[in-house]
Short mmCIF file of C-alpha atoms in Angstrom, two decimals:
data_model
loop_
_atom_site.label_atom_id
_atom_site.label_comp_id
_atom_site.label_asym_id
_atom_site.label_seq_id
_atom_site.Cartn_x
_atom_site.Cartn_y
_atom_site.Cartn_z
CA MET D 16 -2.92 44.23 17.99
CA PHE D 17 -0.26 41.56 18.56
CA TYR D 18 1.74 43.93 20.77
CA ARG D 19 -1.31 44.55 22.96
CA TRP D 20 -2.04 40.83 23.04
CA GLY D 21 1.48 40.24 24.33
CA HIS D 22 0.86 42.58 27.27
CA PHE D 23 -2.53 40.92 27.88
CA ALA D 24 -0.90 37.46 27.86
CA TYR D 25 1.60 38.71 30.45
CA ARG D 26 -1.14 40.00 32.74
CA GLN D 27 -3.22 36.81 32.33
CA ARG D 28 -0.23 34.45 32.32
CA LYS D 29 -1.68 32.11 34.93
CA VAL D 30 -5.13 31.96 33.36
CA LEU D 31 -4.53 31.60 29.61
CA PRO D 32 -2.70 28.21 29.65
CA ILE D 33 -5.31 26.72 31.99
CA VAL D 34 -8.19 27.92 29.80
CA VAL D 35 -6.66 26.63 26.54
CA ILE D 36 -5.66 23.27 28.02
CA ALA D 37 -9.07 22.88 29.67
CA VAL D 38 -10.85 23.52 26.35
CA ILE D 39 -8.66 20.94 24.57
CA VAL D 40 -9.20 18.36 27.33
CA VAL D 41 -12.99 18.86 27.25
CA LEU D 42 -13.01 18.48 23.43
CA GLN D 43 -10.92 15.31 23.73
CA VAL D 44 -13.18 13.77 26.37
CA LEU D 45 -16.46 14.68 24.63
CA PHE D 46 -15.48 14.15 20.98
CA GLY D 47 -11.88 12.99 20.50
CA SER D 48 -12.50 9.60 22.06
CA LYS D 49 -15.15 8.92 19.39
CA LEU D 50 -12.91 9.77 16.42
CA GLY D 51 -12.08 6.17 15.52
CA GLU D 52 -15.70 5.12 15.08
CA ARG D 53 -16.56 8.23 13.04
CA LEU D 54 -13.75 8.12 10.49
CA SER D 55 -14.49 6.59 7.11
CA GLN D 56 -12.60 4.05 5.04
CA GLU D 57 -14.28 5.31 1.89
CA GLY D 58 -14.21 8.45 -0.19
CA TRP D 59 -11.39 7.52 -2.57
CA GLU D 60 -13.48 7.82 -5.75
CA ASP D 61 -14.83 10.78 -7.66
CA PRO D 62 -18.63 10.52 -7.13
CA ARG D 63 -19.20 11.96 -10.61
CA ALA D 64 -16.81 9.63 -12.44
CA ASP D 65 -18.19 7.09 -14.95
CA SER D 66 -16.70 4.21 -12.98
CA THR D 67 -18.42 5.35 -9.78
CA THR D 68 -21.73 5.79 -11.63
CA ALA D 69 -21.42 2.29 -13.09
CA ALA D 70 -20.62 0.81 -9.68
CA THR D 71 -23.70 2.53 -8.22
CA ILE D 72 -25.91 1.10 -10.98
CA GLU D 73 -24.48 -2.38 -10.40
CA ASN D 74 -24.99 -2.12 -6.65
CA ASP D 75 -28.57 -0.83 -6.94
CA THR D 76 -29.54 -3.44 -9.54
CA PHE D 77 -27.74 -6.58 -8.46
CA GLY D 78 -26.64 -5.75 -4.92
CA ARG D 79 -23.08 -5.35 -3.74
CA ASP D 80 -20.58 -7.75 -5.27
CA ASN D 81 -19.21 -9.34 -2.12
CA ALA D 82 -17.64 -12.42 -3.74
CA GLY D 83 -14.11 -11.23 -3.00
CA ASP D 84 -14.57 -9.78 0.49
CA VAL D 85 -12.59 -12.48 2.28
CA ILE D 86 -10.52 -15.28 0.78
CA LEU D 87 -9.34 -18.28 2.80
CA LEU D 88 -6.40 -19.75 0.88
CA VAL D 89 -5.68 -23.28 2.08
CA ARG D 90 -2.32 -24.89 1.27
CA ALA D 91 -1.22 -28.48 1.94
CA PRO D 92 2.04 -29.97 0.62
CA GLN D 93 0.39 -33.42 0.51
CA GLY D 94 -2.59 -31.99 -1.38
CA VAL D 95 -5.78 -30.36 -0.11
CA ALA D 96 -7.72 -33.45 -1.20
CA ASP D 97 -6.14 -35.39 1.65
CA PRO D 98 -9.17 -36.57 3.67
CA ALA D 99 -7.86 -35.23 6.97
CA VAL D 100 -7.22 -31.76 5.53
CA PHE D 101 -10.29 -31.68 3.30
CA ASN D 102 -12.79 -32.71 5.98
CA GLU D 103 -11.37 -30.51 8.71
CA ALA D 104 -11.21 -27.47 6.40
CA ASN D 105 -14.82 -28.06 5.35
CA ARG D 106 -16.00 -28.46 8.92
CA GLN D 107 -14.37 -25.28 10.25
CA ILE D 108 -15.21 -23.09 7.24
CA GLU D 109 -18.87 -24.16 7.15
CA ALA D 110 -19.12 -23.57 10.88
CA LEU D 111 -18.39 -19.90 10.29
CA LYS D 112 -21.79 -19.36 8.65
CA THR D 113 -23.55 -20.80 11.68
CA GLN D 114 -21.36 -18.88 14.10
CA PHE D 115 -21.77 -15.49 12.34
CA PRO D 116 -25.15 -15.44 10.57
CA ASP D 117 -25.43 -11.63 10.78
CA GLN D 118 -21.97 -10.98 9.37
CA ILE D 119 -21.62 -13.63 6.64
CA ASP D 120 -23.89 -13.53 3.60
CA HIS D 121 -22.57 -16.61 1.82
CA ILE D 122 -19.55 -18.90 1.52
CA THR D 123 -18.38 -20.36 -1.79
CA SER D 124 -15.99 -23.10 -0.71
CA TYR D 125 -14.09 -25.73 -2.65
CA PHE D 126 -14.36 -27.97 0.37
CA SER D 127 -18.17 -27.99 0.45
CA ALA D 128 -18.75 -28.05 -3.33
CA PRO D 129 -15.51 -28.98 -5.16
CA ASN D 130 -14.96 -26.82 -8.23
CA GLN D 131 -11.88 -27.29 -10.38
CA GLN D 132 -11.56 -23.54 -10.79
CA GLN D 133 -10.99 -23.23 -7.05
CA ILE D 134 -8.00 -25.55 -6.86
CA THR D 135 -4.56 -25.34 -8.42
CA GLU D 136 -3.41 -27.82 -11.04
CA ASP D 137 -1.03 -29.54 -8.64
CA GLY D 138 -3.80 -29.79 -6.01
CA THR D 139 -1.75 -28.18 -3.24
CA ALA D 140 -3.90 -25.06 -2.86
CA ALA D 141 -7.63 -24.31 -2.86
CA PHE D 142 -9.75 -21.48 -1.54
CA ALA D 143 -13.06 -20.50 0.00
CA ALA D 144 -14.62 -17.10 -0.70
CA ILE D 145 -16.64 -15.43 2.06
CA GLY D 146 -19.16 -12.73 1.14
CA LEU D 147 -19.91 -10.35 4.01
CA ALA D 148 -23.45 -9.16 4.69
CA GLY D 149 -22.70 -5.52 5.46
CA ASP D 150 -22.29 -2.64 3.05
CA GLY D 151 -20.06 0.43 3.16
CA GLU D 152 -18.47 0.97 6.57
CA GLN D 153 -20.34 -2.06 7.97
CA THR D 154 -18.31 -4.39 5.73
CA LEU D 155 -15.13 -3.70 7.68
CA LYS D 156 -16.95 -4.05 10.99
CA ASP D 157 -18.29 -7.46 9.89
CA PHE D 158 -14.79 -8.61 8.96
CA ARG D 159 -13.36 -7.54 12.30
CA THR D 160 -16.11 -9.47 14.06
CA ILE D 161 -15.24 -12.74 12.31
CA GLN D 162 -11.48 -12.16 12.09
CA PRO D 163 -10.59 -13.88 15.41
CA ALA D 164 -12.42 -17.01 14.27
CA LEU D 165 -10.59 -16.92 10.92
CA ASN D 166 -7.25 -16.68 12.70
CA ASP D 167 -8.17 -19.66 14.90
CA ILE D 168 -8.64 -22.02 11.95
CA THR D 169 -6.02 -24.77 12.25
CA LEU D 170 -5.60 -27.76 9.95
CA PRO D 171 -3.77 -31.06 10.49
CA GLY D 172 -0.25 -31.73 9.28
CA ASP D 173 1.56 -29.03 7.36
CA ALA D 174 -1.62 -27.47 5.99
CA THR D 175 -1.92 -23.70 6.40
CA VAL D 176 -4.65 -21.08 5.99
CA GLN D 177 -3.96 -17.58 4.68
CA ILE D 178 -6.46 -14.70 4.77
CA ALA D 179 -6.80 -12.43 1.74
CA GLY D 180 -9.61 -10.56 -0.01
CA ALA D 181 -10.61 -6.94 -0.58
CA THR D 182 -11.97 -6.35 2.93
CA ALA D 183 -9.02 -8.13 4.55
CA VAL D 184 -6.69 -5.80 2.63
CA ALA D 185 -8.73 -2.76 3.69
CA ASP D 186 -8.47 -3.86 7.33
CA ALA D 187 -4.71 -4.37 7.00
CA LEU D 188 -4.34 -0.89 5.51
CA ASP D 189 -6.44 0.65 8.28
CA THR D 190 -4.62 -1.19 11.06
CA GLY D 191 -1.22 -0.54 9.54
CA MET D 192 -1.90 3.16 9.17
CA ALA D 193 -3.10 3.46 12.77
CA ASP D 194 -0.05 1.56 14.06
CA ASP D 195 2.29 3.63 11.92
CA ILE D 196 0.78 6.86 13.22
CA ALA D 197 1.17 5.73 16.84
CA ARG D 198 4.74 4.58 16.22
CA ALA D 199 5.61 7.79 14.37
CA GLU D 200 4.26 9.88 17.24
CA LYS D 201 6.27 7.98 19.85
CA ILE D 202 9.52 7.79 17.88
CA GLY D 203 9.09 11.25 16.35
CA LEU D 204 8.55 12.97 19.68
CA VAL D 205 11.69 11.34 21.13
CA PHE D 206 13.88 12.37 18.20
CA VAL D 207 12.36 15.85 18.08
CA ALA D 208 12.97 16.28 21.82
CA ILE D 209 16.63 15.33 21.36
CA ILE D 210 17.04 17.69 18.41
CA LEU D 211 15.36 20.56 20.24
CA LEU D 212 17.52 19.90 23.28
CA PHE D 213 20.60 20.14 21.07
CA VAL D 214 19.35 23.30 19.30
CA PHE D 215 18.28 25.19 22.42
CA GLY D 216 20.74 23.70 24.86
CA GLY D 217 18.16 23.60 27.64
CA VAL D 218 15.33 21.31 28.76
CA VAL D 219 12.82 24.09 29.50
CA ALA D 220 13.38 25.94 26.21
CA ALA D 221 13.18 22.69 24.23
CA ALA D 222 9.93 21.74 25.96
CA MET D 223 8.08 24.83 24.68
CA PRO D 224 7.70 23.68 21.02
CA LEU D 225 6.84 20.15 22.20
CA ILE D 226 4.02 21.49 24.36
CA VAL D 227 2.58 23.29 21.34
CA GLY D 228 2.93 20.17 19.19
CA ILE D 229 1.21 17.83 21.63
CA LEU D 230 -1.64 20.23 22.35
CA SER D 231 -2.21 20.98 18.67
CA ILE D 232 -2.37 17.27 17.76
CA ILE D 233 -4.84 16.45 20.54
CA GLY D 234 -6.97 19.49 19.79
CA SER D 235 -6.96 18.91 16.02
CA LEU D 236 -8.04 15.29 16.40
CA SER D 237 -10.90 16.43 18.64
CA LEU D 238 -12.00 19.05 16.10
CA LEU D 239 -11.84 16.39 13.40
CA ALA D 240 -14.13 14.16 15.47
CA VAL D 241 -16.66 17.01 15.66
CA LEU D 242 -16.48 17.54 11.88
CA ALA D 243 -16.74 13.79 11.19
CA GLN D 244 -20.17 13.84 12.82
CA PHE D 245 -21.48 15.97 9.95
CA GLN D 246 -19.09 15.25 7.03
CA GLN D 247 -17.46 12.14 5.62
CA VAL D 248 -13.87 12.25 6.87
CA ASN D 249 -11.38 9.68 5.63
CA ILE D 250 -9.02 8.01 8.10
CA PHE D 251 -6.07 9.37 6.11
CA SER D 252 -6.66 12.76 7.75
CA GLN D 253 -5.22 11.41 11.02
CA SER D 254 -1.79 11.04 9.42
CA ILE D 255 -1.94 14.59 8.11
CA ILE D 256 -2.71 15.97 11.55
CA THR D 257 0.22 14.12 13.11
CA LEU D 258 2.65 15.24 10.42
CA LEU D 259 1.60 18.88 10.15
CA GLY D 260 0.52 19.29 13.76
CA LEU D 261 3.88 18.21 15.12
CA GLY D 262 6.00 19.77 12.36
CA LEU D 263 4.40 23.20 12.19
CA ALA D 264 3.86 23.46 15.93
CA ILE D 265 7.55 22.86 16.53
CA ASP D 266 8.40 25.28 13.73
CA TYR D 267 6.20 27.99 15.24
CA GLY D 268 7.52 27.22 18.70
CA LEU D 269 11.07 27.69 17.45
CA PHE D 270 10.19 31.15 16.10
CA MET D 271 8.65 32.22 19.39
CA VAL D 272 11.30 30.80 21.75
CA SER D 273 14.23 32.09 19.70
CA ARG D 274 12.81 35.59 19.48
CA PHE D 275 11.94 35.69 23.20
CA ARG D 276 15.48 34.72 24.16
CA GLU D 277 16.87 37.34 21.78
CA GLU D 278 14.71 40.06 23.34
CA LEU D 279 15.85 39.06 26.82
CA ASP D 280 19.46 39.16 25.64
CA ARG D 281 18.83 42.72 24.42
CA GLY D 282 18.09 43.70 28.01
CA LEU D 283 14.29 44.00 27.87
CA ASP D 284 12.29 43.04 30.93
CA THR D 285 10.04 40.00 30.75
CA GLU D 286 6.79 41.83 29.98
CA GLU D 287 8.26 43.90 27.17
CA ALA D 288 10.13 40.88 25.78
CA VAL D 289 6.85 38.94 25.65
CA ALA D 290 5.06 41.83 23.93
CA VAL D 291 7.79 42.32 21.33
CA THR D 292 8.01 38.56 20.71
CA THR D 293 4.27 38.34 20.14
CA ASN D 294 4.32 41.39 17.88
CA THR D 295 7.14 40.01 15.70
CA ALA D 296 7.37 36.22 15.81
CA GLY D 297 3.72 35.89 16.82
CA LYS D 298 2.59 37.94 13.84
CA THR D 299 4.80 35.83 11.55
CA VAL D 300 3.29 32.64 12.95
CA PHE D 301 -0.25 33.92 12.54
CA PHE D 302 0.10 35.00 8.92
CA SER D 303 2.15 31.93 8.05
CA ALA D 304 -0.68 29.71 9.32
CA LEU D 305 -3.21 31.85 7.46
CA MET D 306 -1.35 31.45 4.15
CA VAL D 307 -0.87 27.71 4.64
CA GLY D 308 -4.58 27.34 5.46
CA VAL D 309 -5.60 29.27 2.35
CA ALA D 310 -3.30 27.16 0.19
CA LEU D 311 -4.67 23.92 1.66
CA SER D 312 -8.26 25.04 1.15
CA GLY D 313 -7.73 24.39 -2.57
CA LEU D 314 -8.12 20.68 -1.79
CA LEU D 315 -11.76 21.35 -0.92
CA MET D 316 -12.43 21.88 -4.62
CA PHE D 317 -11.74 18.22 -5.42
CA PRO D 318 -14.74 15.86 -5.45
CA GLN D 319 -12.96 12.98 -3.66
CA ALA D 320 -13.86 12.89 0.01
CA PHE D 321 -10.40 11.76 1.05
CA LEU D 322 -8.80 14.89 -0.48
CA LYS D 323 -11.33 17.04 1.35
CA SER D 324 -10.39 15.11 4.50
CA VAL D 325 -6.73 16.01 3.97
CA ALA D 326 -7.79 19.67 3.88
CA TYR D 327 -9.91 19.27 7.03
CA GLY D 328 -7.07 17.70 8.98
CA ALA D 329 -4.33 19.96 7.67
CA ILE D 330 -6.21 23.23 8.15
CA SER D 331 -7.29 22.31 11.68
CA ALA D 332 -3.71 21.32 12.60
CA VAL D 333 -2.19 24.49 11.14
CA VAL D 334 -4.72 26.88 12.66
CA LEU D 335 -4.62 25.27 16.09
CA ALA D 336 -0.81 25.20 16.10
CA ALA D 337 -0.79 28.94 15.40
CA VAL D 338 -3.48 29.72 17.99
CA ILE D 339 -1.68 27.75 20.70
CA SER D 340 1.68 29.29 19.78
CA VAL D 341 0.30 32.84 20.03
CA ALA D 342 -2.00 32.21 23.02
CA VAL D 343 -0.15 29.76 25.26
CA LEU D 344 3.55 30.39 24.62
CA PRO D 345 3.50 34.13 25.54
CA ALA D 346 1.82 33.22 28.83
CA LEU D 347 4.42 30.53 29.52
CA PHE D 348 7.22 32.94 28.66
CA SER D 349 5.70 35.44 31.09
CA MET D 350 5.84 32.91 33.91
CA LEU D 351 9.34 31.68 33.06
CA GLY D 352 11.12 34.92 32.23
CA THR D 353 14.88 34.37 32.39
CA LYS D 354 14.25 30.82 33.63
CA ILE D 355 13.63 29.90 29.98
CA ASP D 356 17.29 28.74 30.09
CA PHE D 357 16.73 26.64 33.21
CA LEU D 358 18.18 23.11 33.15
CA SER D 359 20.62 24.00 30.38
CA VAL D 360 22.78 21.14 29.16
CA ARG D 361 25.30 23.49 27.56
CA ARG D 362 26.20 27.11 28.05
CA ARG D 363 25.07 29.54 25.38
CA LYS D 364 27.93 31.45 23.84
CA GLU D 365 27.57 35.18 23.43
CA ARG D 366 28.65 35.92 19.87
CA SER D 367 27.66 38.28 17.11
CA MET D 368 25.31 37.29 14.32
CA GLU D 369 28.17 37.39 11.80
CA ASP D 370 29.90 34.55 13.64
CA THR D 371 27.00 32.08 13.29
CA VAL D 372 26.82 29.42 10.60
CA TRP D 373 23.33 30.66 9.67
CA TYR D 374 24.87 33.99 8.67
CA LYS D 375 27.90 32.53 6.92
CA ILE D 376 25.97 30.14 4.64
CA PRO D 377 23.71 32.76 2.97
CA ALA D 378 26.61 35.23 2.88
CA TRP D 379 28.71 32.67 0.96
CA ALA D 380 25.73 31.89 -1.33
CA MET D 381 25.33 35.58 -2.20
CA ARG D 382 29.01 35.88 -3.06
CA HIS D 383 28.69 32.87 -5.40
CA ALA D 384 25.16 33.56 -6.61
CA ARG D 385 25.38 32.19 -10.17
CA PRO D 386 26.96 28.77 -9.44
CA VAL D 387 24.66 28.32 -6.42
CA VAL D 388 21.52 29.04 -8.47
CA VAL D 389 22.66 26.74 -11.30
CA GLY D 390 23.69 23.97 -8.91
CA VAL D 391 20.51 24.05 -6.83
CA ALA D 392 18.33 24.22 -9.96
CA ALA D 393 20.17 21.22 -11.46
CA LEU D 394 19.69 19.27 -8.23
CA LEU D 395 15.95 20.03 -8.14
CA ILE D 396 15.56 19.01 -11.79
CA ALA D 397 17.43 15.77 -11.08
CA LEU D 398 15.05 15.03 -8.21
CA THR D 399 12.11 15.14 -10.65
CA VAL D 400 13.56 12.42 -12.93
CA PRO D 401 11.92 9.46 -11.07
CA ILE D 402 8.48 10.87 -11.91
CA VAL D 403 8.98 9.47 -15.43
CA GLY D 404 8.37 5.98 -14.03
CA ILE D 405 5.44 6.87 -11.79
CA ALA D 406 2.52 4.43 -11.81
CA PHE D 407 -0.89 5.59 -10.60
CA GLY D 408 -3.42 3.16 -9.19
CA GLY D 409 -6.26 2.61 -6.77
CA ILE D 410 -6.06 1.58 -3.14
CA ASN D 411 -5.07 -2.10 -3.07
CA GLU D 412 -2.67 -4.57 -1.49
CA THR D 413 0.38 -2.94 -3.11
CA TYR D 414 0.13 -0.15 -0.51
CA LEU D 415 1.05 -2.71 2.15
CA PRO D 416 4.68 -3.68 2.90
CA PRO D 417 5.86 -6.72 0.86
CA ASN D 418 6.39 -8.72 4.06
CA GLN D 419 2.91 -8.04 5.45
CA VAL D 420 0.94 -11.30 5.79
CA THR D 421 -2.26 -10.08 4.11
CA ARG D 422 -0.24 -8.61 1.22
CA GLN D 423 1.61 -11.91 0.79
CA ALA D 424 -1.64 -13.89 0.89
CA GLN D 425 -3.27 -11.61 -1.68
CA ASP D 426 -0.24 -11.74 -4.00
CA GLU D 427 -0.19 -15.52 -3.84
CA PHE D 428 -3.93 -15.75 -4.47
CA ASN D 429 -3.67 -13.41 -7.48
CA GLU D 430 -0.86 -15.53 -8.88
CA GLU D 431 -2.52 -18.89 -8.28
CA PHE D 432 -6.06 -17.86 -9.28
CA PRO D 433 -5.81 -14.91 -11.73
CA ALA D 434 -9.39 -15.43 -12.92
CA PHE D 435 -10.71 -14.65 -9.42
CA ARG D 436 -8.93 -11.37 -8.74
CA THR D 437 -10.77 -9.35 -6.11
CA ASP D 438 -10.61 -6.15 -8.18
CA PRO D 439 -11.82 -7.16 -11.67
CA VAL D 440 -12.77 -4.76 -14.45
CA LYS D 441 -16.53 -4.81 -15.08
CA LEU D 442 -18.78 -3.46 -17.82
CA VAL D 443 -22.25 -2.27 -16.88
CA VAL D 444 -24.59 -2.27 -19.89
CA ARG D 445 -28.00 -0.60 -19.79
CA GLY D 446 -30.83 -0.84 -22.33
CA SER D 447 -29.47 -4.05 -23.86
CA GLY D 448 -32.83 -5.87 -23.62
#
């Protein structure tokens, strides 16, 4: 089947890439552009867990506890009771409720109703708690609506305002993850391009795996946007697509390009080299993706939506990387032929397999089998030692970098006002009369 597909890809070499790229572009335009608004920030909890059940009862009975959504931590070296600081803080914070009546449910502020629990003993710090009106995904949207106004709060003298709270932390995590993904894609692609250029020694050959990687990422994100219309998909799935989409696509591209060059070196013409490459490396890529997809499908058994989202993103990235590798690369090889080595930056040396480092390393390992097995096993065991100190926890500010402003604000608030932590332990009692 793969051999015949290789011949078909050769005959349709000008059509196949256009069709695949056109399908991916259409998916991106119609669905991919809407991915951001469809992804969820929720799905971290087990819906059948006791804690989730208790939270549902609390929410249905008393409404959502929004007391810790947003915290405005005001600091003044001269004391927050200084009339200039106190009055200006009260004026600007109270104005928020008038400015955003649909987003803000209530404000509990030291500056409008002084409460000794909301000010430190030395009087240099006090806070206002803002409860947002929305629920679920709307909570984050409400925060982002009022966030510019929060950032614009300025107080006289050396007084400062820091923004903390559960929703502020969630926004920082979301924004940070999105920025990290974009930065990883830009930096990663540059480094990968350099590595591939070094490995293949030519611009054209190195570009083949990159083409697969870029197309698979764009296509996978578009498929995820389609799925997110019908299922809850956590934003974490974006990171998985970038990691696996780029990594596996380049891996599969390496298989295909290396084998195609080897078949050309054997003296086969372009059509036969494409067919043999598809029948060997293409088959390996296909079944590799199939096995990885089956392994990842085990995540669908977990009740947490974010673990299911990891499976959605990973499976779509793996499958699409394999499909593009087997469908597009043979067609590109057919058009390039011996020009696969065009724009070479170094000349390929003709040498036997026994002269390569990839032959010498396993050959040496087989000659010293026992010490190699013992040494590698000892190294792997040593790598597991840090798991002794592992600490599990929920999604909170500790996932942010220590120098991130929201993380710093939340840490300071937790230290100054431990009784008002935004993630308290609660007991829900039923039938108590």
